[in-house]
N, CA, C and O atoms as a DFTB+ gen file, in Angstrom:
528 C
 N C O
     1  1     -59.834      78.444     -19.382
     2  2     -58.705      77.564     -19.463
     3  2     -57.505      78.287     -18.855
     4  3     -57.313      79.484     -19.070
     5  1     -56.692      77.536     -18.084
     6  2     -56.105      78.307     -17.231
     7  2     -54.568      77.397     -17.702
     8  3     -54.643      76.168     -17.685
     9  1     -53.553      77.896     -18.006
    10  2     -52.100      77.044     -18.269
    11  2     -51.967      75.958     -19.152
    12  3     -50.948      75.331     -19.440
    13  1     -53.331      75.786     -19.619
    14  2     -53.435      74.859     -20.816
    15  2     -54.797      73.840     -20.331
    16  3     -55.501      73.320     -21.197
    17  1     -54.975      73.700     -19.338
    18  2     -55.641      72.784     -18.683
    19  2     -56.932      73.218     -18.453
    20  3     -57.162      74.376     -18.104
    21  1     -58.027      72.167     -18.663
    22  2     -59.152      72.075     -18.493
    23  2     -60.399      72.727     -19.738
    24  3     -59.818      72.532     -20.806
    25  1     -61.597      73.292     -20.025
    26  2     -62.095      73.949     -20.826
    27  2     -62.110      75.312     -20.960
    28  3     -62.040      76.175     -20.085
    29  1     -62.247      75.455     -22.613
    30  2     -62.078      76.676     -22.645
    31  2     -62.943      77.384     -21.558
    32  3     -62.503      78.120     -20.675
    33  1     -64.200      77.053     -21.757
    34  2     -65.693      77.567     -21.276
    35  2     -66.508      77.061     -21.036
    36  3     -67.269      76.577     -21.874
    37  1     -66.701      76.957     -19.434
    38  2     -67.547      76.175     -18.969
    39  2     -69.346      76.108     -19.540
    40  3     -70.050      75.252     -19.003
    41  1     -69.814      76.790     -20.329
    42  2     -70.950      76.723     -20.774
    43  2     -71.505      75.301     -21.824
    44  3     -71.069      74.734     -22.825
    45  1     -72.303      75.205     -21.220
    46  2     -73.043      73.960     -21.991
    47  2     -71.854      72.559     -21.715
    48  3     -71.785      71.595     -22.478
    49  1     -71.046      72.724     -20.540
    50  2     -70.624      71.275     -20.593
    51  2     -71.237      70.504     -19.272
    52  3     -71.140      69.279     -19.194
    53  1     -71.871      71.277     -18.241
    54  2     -73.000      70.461     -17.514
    55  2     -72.066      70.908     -16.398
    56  3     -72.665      70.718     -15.339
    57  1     -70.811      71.439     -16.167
    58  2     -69.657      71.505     -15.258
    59  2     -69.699      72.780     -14.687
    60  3     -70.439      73.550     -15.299
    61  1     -69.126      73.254     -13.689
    62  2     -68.941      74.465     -13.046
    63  2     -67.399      74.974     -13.990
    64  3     -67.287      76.191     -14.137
    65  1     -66.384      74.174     -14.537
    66  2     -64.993      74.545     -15.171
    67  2     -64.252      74.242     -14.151
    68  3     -63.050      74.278     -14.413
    69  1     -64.586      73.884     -12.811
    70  2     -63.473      73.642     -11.665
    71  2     -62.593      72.643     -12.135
    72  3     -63.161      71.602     -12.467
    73  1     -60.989      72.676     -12.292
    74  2     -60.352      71.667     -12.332
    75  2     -59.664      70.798     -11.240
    76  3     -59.095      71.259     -10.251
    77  1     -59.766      69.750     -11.488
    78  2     -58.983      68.430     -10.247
    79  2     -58.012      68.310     -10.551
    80  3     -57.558      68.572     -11.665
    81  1     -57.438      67.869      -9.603
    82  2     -56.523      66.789      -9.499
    83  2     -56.609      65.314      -9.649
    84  3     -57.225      64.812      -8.709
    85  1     -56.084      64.249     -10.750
    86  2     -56.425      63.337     -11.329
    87  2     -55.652      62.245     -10.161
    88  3     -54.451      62.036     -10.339
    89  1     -56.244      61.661      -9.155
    90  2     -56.186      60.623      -8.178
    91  2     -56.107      59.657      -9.060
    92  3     -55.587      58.759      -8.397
    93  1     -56.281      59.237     -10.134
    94  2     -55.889      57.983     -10.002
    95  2     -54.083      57.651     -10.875
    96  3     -53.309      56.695     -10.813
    97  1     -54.054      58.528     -11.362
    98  2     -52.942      58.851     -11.882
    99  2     -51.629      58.162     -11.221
   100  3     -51.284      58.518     -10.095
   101  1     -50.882      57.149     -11.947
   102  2     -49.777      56.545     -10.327
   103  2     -48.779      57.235     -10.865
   104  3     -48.620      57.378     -12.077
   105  1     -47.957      57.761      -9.863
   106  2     -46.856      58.468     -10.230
   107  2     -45.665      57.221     -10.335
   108  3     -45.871      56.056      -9.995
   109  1     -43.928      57.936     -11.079
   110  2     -43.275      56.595     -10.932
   111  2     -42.299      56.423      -9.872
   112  3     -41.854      57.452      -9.364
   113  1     -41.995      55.586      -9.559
   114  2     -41.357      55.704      -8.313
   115  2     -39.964      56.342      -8.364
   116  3     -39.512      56.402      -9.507
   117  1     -38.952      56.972      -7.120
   118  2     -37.909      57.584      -7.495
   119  2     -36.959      56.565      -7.958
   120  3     -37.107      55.343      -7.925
   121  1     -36.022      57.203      -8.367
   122  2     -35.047      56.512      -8.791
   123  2     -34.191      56.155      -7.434
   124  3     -34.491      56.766      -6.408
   125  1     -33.135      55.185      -7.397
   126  2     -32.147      54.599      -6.369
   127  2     -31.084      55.029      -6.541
   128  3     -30.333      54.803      -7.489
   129  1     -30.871      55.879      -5.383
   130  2     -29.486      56.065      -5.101
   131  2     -28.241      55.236      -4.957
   132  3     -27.969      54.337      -4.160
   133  1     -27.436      55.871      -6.113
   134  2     -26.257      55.006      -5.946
   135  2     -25.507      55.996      -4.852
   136  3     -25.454      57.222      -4.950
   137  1     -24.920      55.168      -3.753
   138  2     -24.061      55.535      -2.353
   139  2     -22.530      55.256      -3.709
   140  3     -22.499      54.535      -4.707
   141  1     -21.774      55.925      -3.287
   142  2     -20.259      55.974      -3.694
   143  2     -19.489      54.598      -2.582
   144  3     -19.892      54.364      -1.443
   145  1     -18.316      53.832      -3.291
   146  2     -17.902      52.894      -2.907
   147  2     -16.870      53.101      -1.935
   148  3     -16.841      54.274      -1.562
   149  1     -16.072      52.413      -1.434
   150  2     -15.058      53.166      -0.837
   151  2     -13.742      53.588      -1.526
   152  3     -13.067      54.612      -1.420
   153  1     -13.560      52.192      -2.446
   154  2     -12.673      52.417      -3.307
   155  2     -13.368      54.283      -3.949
   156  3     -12.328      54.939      -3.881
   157  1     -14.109      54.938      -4.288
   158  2     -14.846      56.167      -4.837
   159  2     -14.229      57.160      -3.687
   160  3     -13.753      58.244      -4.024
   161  1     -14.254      56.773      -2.409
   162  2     -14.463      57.927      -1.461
   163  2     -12.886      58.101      -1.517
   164  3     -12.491      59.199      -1.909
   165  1     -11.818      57.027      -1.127
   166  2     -10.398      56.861      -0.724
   167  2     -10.511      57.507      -2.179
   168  3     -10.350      58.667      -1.799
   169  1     -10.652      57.615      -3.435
   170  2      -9.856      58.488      -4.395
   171  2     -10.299      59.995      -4.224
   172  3      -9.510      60.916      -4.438
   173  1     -11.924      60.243      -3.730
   174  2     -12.204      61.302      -3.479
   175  2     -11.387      61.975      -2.749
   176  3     -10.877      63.029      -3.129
   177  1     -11.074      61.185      -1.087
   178  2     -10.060      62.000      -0.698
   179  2      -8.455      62.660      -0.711
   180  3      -7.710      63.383      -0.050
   181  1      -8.510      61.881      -1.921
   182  2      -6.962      62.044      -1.844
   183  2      -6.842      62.889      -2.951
   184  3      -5.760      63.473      -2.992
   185  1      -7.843      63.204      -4.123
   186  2      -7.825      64.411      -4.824
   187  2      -8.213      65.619      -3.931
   188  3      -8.283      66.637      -4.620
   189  1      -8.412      65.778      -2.984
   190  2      -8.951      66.841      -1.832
   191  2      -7.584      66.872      -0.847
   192  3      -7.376      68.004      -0.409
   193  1      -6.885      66.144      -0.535
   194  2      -6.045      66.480       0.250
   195  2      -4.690      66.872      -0.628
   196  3      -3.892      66.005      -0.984
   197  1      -4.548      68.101      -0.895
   198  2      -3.266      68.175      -1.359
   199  2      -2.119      68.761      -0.411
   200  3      -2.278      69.239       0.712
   201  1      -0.712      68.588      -1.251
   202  2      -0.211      69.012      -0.067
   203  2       0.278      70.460      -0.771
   204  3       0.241      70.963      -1.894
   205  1       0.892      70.923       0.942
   206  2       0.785      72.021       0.905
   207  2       2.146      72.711      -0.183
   208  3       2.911      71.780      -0.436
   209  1       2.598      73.963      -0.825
   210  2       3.466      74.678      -1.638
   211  2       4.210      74.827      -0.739
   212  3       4.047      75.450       0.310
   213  1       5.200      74.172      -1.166
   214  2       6.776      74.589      -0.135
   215  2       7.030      75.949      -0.437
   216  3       7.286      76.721       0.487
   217  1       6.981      76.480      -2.019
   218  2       7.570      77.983      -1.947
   219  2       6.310      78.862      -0.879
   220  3       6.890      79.604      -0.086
   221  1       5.205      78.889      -0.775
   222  2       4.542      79.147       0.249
   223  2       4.957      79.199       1.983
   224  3       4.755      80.083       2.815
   225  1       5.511      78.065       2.082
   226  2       5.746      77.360       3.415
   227  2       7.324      78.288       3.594
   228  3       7.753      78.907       4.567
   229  1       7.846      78.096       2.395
   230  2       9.372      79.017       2.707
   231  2       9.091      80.556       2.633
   232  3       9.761      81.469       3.116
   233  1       8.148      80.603       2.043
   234  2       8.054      82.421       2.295
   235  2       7.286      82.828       3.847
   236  3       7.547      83.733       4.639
   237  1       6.524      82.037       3.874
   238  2       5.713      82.053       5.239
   239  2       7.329      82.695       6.666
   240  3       7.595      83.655       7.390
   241  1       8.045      80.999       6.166
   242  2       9.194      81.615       7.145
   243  2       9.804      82.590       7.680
   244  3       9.809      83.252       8.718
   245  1      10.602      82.458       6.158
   246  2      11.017      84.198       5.910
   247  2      10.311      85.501       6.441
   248  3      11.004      86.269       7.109
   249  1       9.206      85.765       6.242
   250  2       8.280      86.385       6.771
   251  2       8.714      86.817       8.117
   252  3       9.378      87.806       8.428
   253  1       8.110      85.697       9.000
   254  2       8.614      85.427      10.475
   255  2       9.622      86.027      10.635
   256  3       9.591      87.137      11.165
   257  1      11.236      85.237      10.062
   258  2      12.053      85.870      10.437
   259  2      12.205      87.044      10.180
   260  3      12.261      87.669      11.240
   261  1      12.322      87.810       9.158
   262  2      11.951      88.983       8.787
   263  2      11.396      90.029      10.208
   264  3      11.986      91.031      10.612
   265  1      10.256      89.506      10.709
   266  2       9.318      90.353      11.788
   267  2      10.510      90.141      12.300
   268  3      11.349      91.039      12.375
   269  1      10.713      88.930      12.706
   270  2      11.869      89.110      14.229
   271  2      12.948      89.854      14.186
   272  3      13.397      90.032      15.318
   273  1      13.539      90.353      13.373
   274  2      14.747      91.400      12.599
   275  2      14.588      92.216      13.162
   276  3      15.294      92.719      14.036
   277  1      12.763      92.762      12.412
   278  2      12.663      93.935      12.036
   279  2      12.590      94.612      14.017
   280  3      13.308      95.534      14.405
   281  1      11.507      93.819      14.995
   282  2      11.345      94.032      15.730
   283  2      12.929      93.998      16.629
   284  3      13.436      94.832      17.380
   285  1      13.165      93.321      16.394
   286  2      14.833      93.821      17.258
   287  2      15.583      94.961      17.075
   288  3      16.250      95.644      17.853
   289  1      15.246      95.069      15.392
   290  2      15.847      96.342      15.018
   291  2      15.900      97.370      15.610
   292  3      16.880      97.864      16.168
   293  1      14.333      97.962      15.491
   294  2      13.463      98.735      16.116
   295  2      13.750      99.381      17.812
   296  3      13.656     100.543      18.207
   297  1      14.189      97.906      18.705
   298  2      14.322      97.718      19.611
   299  2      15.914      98.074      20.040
   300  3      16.286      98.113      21.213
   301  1      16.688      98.298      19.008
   302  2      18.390      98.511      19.599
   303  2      18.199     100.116      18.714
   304  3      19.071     100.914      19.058
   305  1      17.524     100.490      17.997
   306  2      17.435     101.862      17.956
   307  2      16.934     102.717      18.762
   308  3      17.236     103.905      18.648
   309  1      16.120     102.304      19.680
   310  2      15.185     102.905      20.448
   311  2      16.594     102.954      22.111
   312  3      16.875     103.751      23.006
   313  1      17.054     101.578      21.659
   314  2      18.524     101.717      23.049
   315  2      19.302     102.469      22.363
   316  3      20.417     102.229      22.826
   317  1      19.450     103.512      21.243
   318  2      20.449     104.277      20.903
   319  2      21.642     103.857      20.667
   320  3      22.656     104.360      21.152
   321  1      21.601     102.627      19.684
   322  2      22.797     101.895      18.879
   323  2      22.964     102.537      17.465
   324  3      22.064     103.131      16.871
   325  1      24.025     102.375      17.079
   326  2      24.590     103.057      16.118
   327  2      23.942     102.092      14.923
   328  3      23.529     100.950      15.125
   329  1      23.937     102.701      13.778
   330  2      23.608     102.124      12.391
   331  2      24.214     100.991      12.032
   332  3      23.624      99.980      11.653
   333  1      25.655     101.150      12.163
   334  2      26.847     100.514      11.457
   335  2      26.594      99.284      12.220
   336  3      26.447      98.264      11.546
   337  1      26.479      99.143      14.067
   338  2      26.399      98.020      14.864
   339  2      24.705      97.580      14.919
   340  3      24.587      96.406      15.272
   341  1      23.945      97.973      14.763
   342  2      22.749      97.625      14.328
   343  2      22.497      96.647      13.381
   344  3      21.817      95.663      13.672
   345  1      23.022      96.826      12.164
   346  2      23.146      96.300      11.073
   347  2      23.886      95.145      10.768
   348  3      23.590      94.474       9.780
   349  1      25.014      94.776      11.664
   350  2      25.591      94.217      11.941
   351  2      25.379      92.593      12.988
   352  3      25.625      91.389      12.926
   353  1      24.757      93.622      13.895
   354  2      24.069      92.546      14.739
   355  2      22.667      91.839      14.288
   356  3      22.249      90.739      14.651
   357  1      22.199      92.554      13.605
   358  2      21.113      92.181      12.784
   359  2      21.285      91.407      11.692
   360  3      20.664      90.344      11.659
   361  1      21.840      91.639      10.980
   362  2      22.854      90.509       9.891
   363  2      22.922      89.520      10.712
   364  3      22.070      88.681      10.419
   365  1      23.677      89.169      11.800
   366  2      23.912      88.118      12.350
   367  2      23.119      87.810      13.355
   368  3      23.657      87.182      14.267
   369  1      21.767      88.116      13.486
   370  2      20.910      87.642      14.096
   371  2      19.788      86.968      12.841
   372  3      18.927      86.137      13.133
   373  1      19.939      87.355      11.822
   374  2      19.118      86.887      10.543
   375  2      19.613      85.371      10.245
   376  3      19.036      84.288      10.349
   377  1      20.921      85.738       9.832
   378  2      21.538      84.400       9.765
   379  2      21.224      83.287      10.346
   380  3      20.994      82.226       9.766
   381  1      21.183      83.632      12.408
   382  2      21.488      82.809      12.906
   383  2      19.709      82.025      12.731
   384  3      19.593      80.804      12.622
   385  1      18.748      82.761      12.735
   386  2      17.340      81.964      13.060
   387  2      17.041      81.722      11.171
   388  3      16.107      80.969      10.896
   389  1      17.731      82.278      10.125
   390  2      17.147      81.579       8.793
   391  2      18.239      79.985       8.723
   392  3      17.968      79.114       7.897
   393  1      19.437      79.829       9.705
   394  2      20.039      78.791       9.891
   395  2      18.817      77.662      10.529
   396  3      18.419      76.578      10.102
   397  1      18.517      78.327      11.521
   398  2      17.239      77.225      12.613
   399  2      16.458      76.807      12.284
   400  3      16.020      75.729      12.686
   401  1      15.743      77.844      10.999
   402  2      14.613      77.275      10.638
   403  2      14.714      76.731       9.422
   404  3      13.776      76.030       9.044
   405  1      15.965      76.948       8.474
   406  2      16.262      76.260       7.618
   407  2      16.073      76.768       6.548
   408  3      15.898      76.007       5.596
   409  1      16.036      78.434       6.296
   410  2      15.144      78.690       4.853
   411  2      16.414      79.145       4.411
   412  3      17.349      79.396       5.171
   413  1      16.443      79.262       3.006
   414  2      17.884      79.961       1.951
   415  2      17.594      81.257       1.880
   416  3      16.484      81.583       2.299
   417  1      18.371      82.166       1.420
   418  2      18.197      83.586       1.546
   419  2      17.576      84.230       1.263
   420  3      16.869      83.991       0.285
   421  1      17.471      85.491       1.994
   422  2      16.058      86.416       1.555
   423  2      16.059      87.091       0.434
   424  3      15.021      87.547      -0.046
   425  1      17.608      87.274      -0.285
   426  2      17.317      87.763      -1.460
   427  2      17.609      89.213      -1.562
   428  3      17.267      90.068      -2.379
   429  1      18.434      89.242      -0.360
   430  2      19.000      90.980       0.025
   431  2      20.435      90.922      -0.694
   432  3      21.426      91.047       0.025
   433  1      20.552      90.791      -1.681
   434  2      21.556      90.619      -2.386
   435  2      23.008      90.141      -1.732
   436  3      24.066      90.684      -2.050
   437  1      22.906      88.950      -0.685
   438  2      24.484      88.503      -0.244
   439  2      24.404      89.713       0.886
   440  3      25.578      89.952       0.602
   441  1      24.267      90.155       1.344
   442  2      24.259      91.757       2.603
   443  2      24.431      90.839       3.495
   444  3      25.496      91.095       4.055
   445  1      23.916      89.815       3.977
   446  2      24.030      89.081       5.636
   447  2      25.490      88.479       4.793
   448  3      26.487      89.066       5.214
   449  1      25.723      87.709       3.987
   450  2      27.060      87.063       3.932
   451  2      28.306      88.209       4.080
   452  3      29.325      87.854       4.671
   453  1      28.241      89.170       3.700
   454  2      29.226      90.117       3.983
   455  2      29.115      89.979       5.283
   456  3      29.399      88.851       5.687
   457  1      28.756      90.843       6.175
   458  2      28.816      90.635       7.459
   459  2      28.957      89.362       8.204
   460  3      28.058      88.561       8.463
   461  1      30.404      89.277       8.559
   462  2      30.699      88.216       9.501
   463  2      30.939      88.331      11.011
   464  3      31.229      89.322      11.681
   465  1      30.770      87.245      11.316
   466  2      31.339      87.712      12.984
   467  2      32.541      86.962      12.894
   468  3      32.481      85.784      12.542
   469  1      33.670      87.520      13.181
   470  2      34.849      88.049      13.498
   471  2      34.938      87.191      15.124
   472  3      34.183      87.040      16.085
   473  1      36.554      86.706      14.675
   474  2      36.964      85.685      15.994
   475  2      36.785      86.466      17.266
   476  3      36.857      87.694      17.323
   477  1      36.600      85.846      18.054
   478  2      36.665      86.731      19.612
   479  2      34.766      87.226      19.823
   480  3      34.258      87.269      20.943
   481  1      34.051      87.516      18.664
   482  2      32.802      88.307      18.723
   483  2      31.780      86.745      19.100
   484  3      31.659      85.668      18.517
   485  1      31.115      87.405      20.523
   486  2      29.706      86.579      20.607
   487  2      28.248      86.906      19.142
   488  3      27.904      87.841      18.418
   489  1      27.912      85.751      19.346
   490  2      26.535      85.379      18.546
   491  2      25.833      86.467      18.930
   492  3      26.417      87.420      19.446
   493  1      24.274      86.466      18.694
   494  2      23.419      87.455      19.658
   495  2      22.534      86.794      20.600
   496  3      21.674      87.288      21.329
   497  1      22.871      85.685      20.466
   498  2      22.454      84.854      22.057
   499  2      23.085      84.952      22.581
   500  3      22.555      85.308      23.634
   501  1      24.351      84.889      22.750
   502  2      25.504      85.545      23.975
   503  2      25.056      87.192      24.383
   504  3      24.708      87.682      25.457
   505  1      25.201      87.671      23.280
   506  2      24.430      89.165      23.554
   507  2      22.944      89.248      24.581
   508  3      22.908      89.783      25.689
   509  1      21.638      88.494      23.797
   510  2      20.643      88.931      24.017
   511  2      20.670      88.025      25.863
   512  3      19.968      88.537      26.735
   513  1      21.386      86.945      26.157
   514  2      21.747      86.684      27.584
   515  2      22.552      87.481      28.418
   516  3      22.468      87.316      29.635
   517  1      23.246      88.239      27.995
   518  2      23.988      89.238      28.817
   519  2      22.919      90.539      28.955
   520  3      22.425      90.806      30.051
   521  1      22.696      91.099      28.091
   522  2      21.068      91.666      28.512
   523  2      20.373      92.180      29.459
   524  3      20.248      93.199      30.137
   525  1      19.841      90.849      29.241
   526  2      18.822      90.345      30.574
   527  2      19.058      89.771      31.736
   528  3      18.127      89.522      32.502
């Protein structure tokens, strides 16, 4: 007997002990798929589409601008600009692209609002066009 099935011991039952497979046996048929409605799918998708975290989307920015700072920075130290005008122009190059892209401050405690540009002084697009 092998998994429960068939005789213990084939002796004295006239049989070899080989077990079958019972052919006539009807199996039941599968069950029917229920397909989802549309009204089902239109709610499916709209629990799946969320939207996206603005505080995400505003740090993302920041970010960006941030690189672009940092890389200018980098770039007027390497031309052998002073700290004081570095910092300065950088302040007001922060300003001018967290203005463009619209994000509120980075959180450098008010540091870009101190630094103003002063009547008579170009932007750093006046700058970065004289330049080049």
């Amino acid at each position: 007997m092998y998994n429960g099935i068939g005789l213990n011991t084939p002796r004295g039952s006239g049989t070899n002990g080989y077990v079958t497979r019972n052919w006539a046996h009807i199996r039941g048929r599968k069950e029917k798929v229920n397909y989802k409605t549309e009204e089902e799918m239109k709610k499916l998708d709209a629990a799946m589409s969320k939207k996206p975290n603005q505080e995400i989307l505003d740090h993302e920015r920041k970010r960006k601008v941030e690189l672009k700072c940092m890389e200018m920075q980098e770039l007027m130290e390497e031309q052998g600009y002073s700290e004081e005008e570095i910092e300065r122009k950088v302040a007001t190059f922060r300003r001018m692209l967290m203005e463009k892209e619209g994000v509120g401050s980075t959180g450098t405690g008010g540091k870009e609002e101190e630094v103003e540009r002063g009547p008579g002084r170009p932007s750093w697009c006046e700058y970065a066009r004289a330049s080049c």
